[in-house]
Coordinates of C-alpha atoms in Angstrom, one line a residue:
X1 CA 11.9 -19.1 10.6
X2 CA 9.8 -17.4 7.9
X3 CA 7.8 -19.7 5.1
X4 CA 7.1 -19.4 1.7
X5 CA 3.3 -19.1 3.2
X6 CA 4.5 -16.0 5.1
X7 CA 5.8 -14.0 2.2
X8 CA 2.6 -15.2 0.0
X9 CA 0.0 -14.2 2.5
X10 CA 2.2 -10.8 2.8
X11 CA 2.0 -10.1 -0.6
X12 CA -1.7 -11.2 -0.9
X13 CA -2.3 -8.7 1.8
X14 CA -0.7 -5.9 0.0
X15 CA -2.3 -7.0 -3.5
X16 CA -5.8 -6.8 -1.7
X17 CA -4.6 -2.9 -0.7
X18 CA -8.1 -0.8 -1.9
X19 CA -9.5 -4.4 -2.6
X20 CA -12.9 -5.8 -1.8
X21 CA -11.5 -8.4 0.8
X22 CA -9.5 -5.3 2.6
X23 CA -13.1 -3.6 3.3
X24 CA -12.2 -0.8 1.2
X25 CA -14.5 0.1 -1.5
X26 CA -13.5 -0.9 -4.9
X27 CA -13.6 1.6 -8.2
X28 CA -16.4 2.0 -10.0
X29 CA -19.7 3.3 -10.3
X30 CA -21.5 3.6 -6.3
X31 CA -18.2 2.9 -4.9
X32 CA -18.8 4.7 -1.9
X33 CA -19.9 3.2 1.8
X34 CA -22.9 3.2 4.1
X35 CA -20.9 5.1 6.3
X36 CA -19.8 8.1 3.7
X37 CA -16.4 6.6 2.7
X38 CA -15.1 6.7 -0.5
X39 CA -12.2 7.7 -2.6
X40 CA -10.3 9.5 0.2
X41 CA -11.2 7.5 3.0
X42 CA -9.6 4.6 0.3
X43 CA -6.1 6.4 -0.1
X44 CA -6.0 7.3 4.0
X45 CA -6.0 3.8 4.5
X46 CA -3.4 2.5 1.8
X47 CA -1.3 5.3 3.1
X48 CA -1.6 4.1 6.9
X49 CA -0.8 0.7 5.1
X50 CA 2.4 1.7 3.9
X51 CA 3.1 3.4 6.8
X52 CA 2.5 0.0 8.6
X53 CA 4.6 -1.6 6.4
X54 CA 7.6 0.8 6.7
X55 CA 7.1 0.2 10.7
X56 CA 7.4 -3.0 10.4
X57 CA 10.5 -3.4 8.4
X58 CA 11.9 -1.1 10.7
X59 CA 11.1 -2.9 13.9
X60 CA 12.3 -6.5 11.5
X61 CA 15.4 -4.5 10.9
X62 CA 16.1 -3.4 14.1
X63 CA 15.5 -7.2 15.9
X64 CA 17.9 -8.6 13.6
X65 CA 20.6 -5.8 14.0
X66 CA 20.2 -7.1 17.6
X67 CA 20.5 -10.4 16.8
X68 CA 17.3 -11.4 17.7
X69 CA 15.6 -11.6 14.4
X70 CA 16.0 -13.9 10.9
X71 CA 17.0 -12.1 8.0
X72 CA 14.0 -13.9 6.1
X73 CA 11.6 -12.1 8.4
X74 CA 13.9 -8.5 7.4
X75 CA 13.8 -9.5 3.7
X76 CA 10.2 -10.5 3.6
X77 CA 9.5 -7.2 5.8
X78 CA 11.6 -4.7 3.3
X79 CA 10.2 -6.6 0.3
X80 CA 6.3 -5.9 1.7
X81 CA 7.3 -1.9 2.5
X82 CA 8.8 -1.8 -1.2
X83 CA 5.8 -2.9 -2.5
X84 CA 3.9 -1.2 -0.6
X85 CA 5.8 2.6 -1.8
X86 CA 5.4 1.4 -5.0
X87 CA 1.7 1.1 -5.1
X88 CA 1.5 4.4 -3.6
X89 CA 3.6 6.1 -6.2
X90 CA 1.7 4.3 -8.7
X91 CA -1.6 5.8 -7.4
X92 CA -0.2 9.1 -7.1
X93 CA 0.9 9.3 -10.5
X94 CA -2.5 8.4 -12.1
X95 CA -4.1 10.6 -9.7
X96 CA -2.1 13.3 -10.9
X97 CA -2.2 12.2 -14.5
X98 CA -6.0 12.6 -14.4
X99 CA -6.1 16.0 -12.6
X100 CA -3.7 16.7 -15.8
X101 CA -6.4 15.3 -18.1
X102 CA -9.3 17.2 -16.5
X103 CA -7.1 20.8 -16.6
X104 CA -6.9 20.3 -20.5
X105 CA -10.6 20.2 -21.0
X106 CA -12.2 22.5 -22.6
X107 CA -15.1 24.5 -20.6

């Protein structure tokens, strides 16, 4: 059975998504890694993180539609993937937002 620990350290782990504790560089002026990474090497990853997430709600959804999981471990699971999609849609609209900003500059 799942404990509050579980879910907290779940959503740590998606709070820490482009974070300095995930490895990822974090924004700001020299940003980018010793080995060339940077801003899209930052949104591969929380995108493969999502997709992680999505996996494993799947998989948590699937084990207890078999009867061999515990509908904490689906609810913590779905919870983590919501997150997740909407952290990425959250990103993707400032991204866009900006490239808005920059194509109303004057040359």
């Amino acid at each position: 059975m799942a404990t509050p620990s579980l879910a907290a350290s779940a959503y740590s782990r998606l709070a820490n998504i482009g974070g300095a504790s995930s490895g990822l560089p974090t924004p700001g002026i020299g940003s980018q890694t010793s080995q060339g990474g940077g801003f899209a090497q930052m949104l591969e990853s929380a995108i493969g993180e999502v997709s992680k997430a999505g996996a494993n709600s799947d998989a948590q959804t699937m084990q207890a539609v078999q009867g061999k999981g515990d509908i904490v471990n689906v609810v913590t699971a779905v919870a983590e993937s919501e997150v997740a999609l909407q952290t990425l849609v959250s990103v993707r609209d400032k991204v866009i937002s900006a490239y808005e900003e920059i194509m109303r500059m004057p040359i």
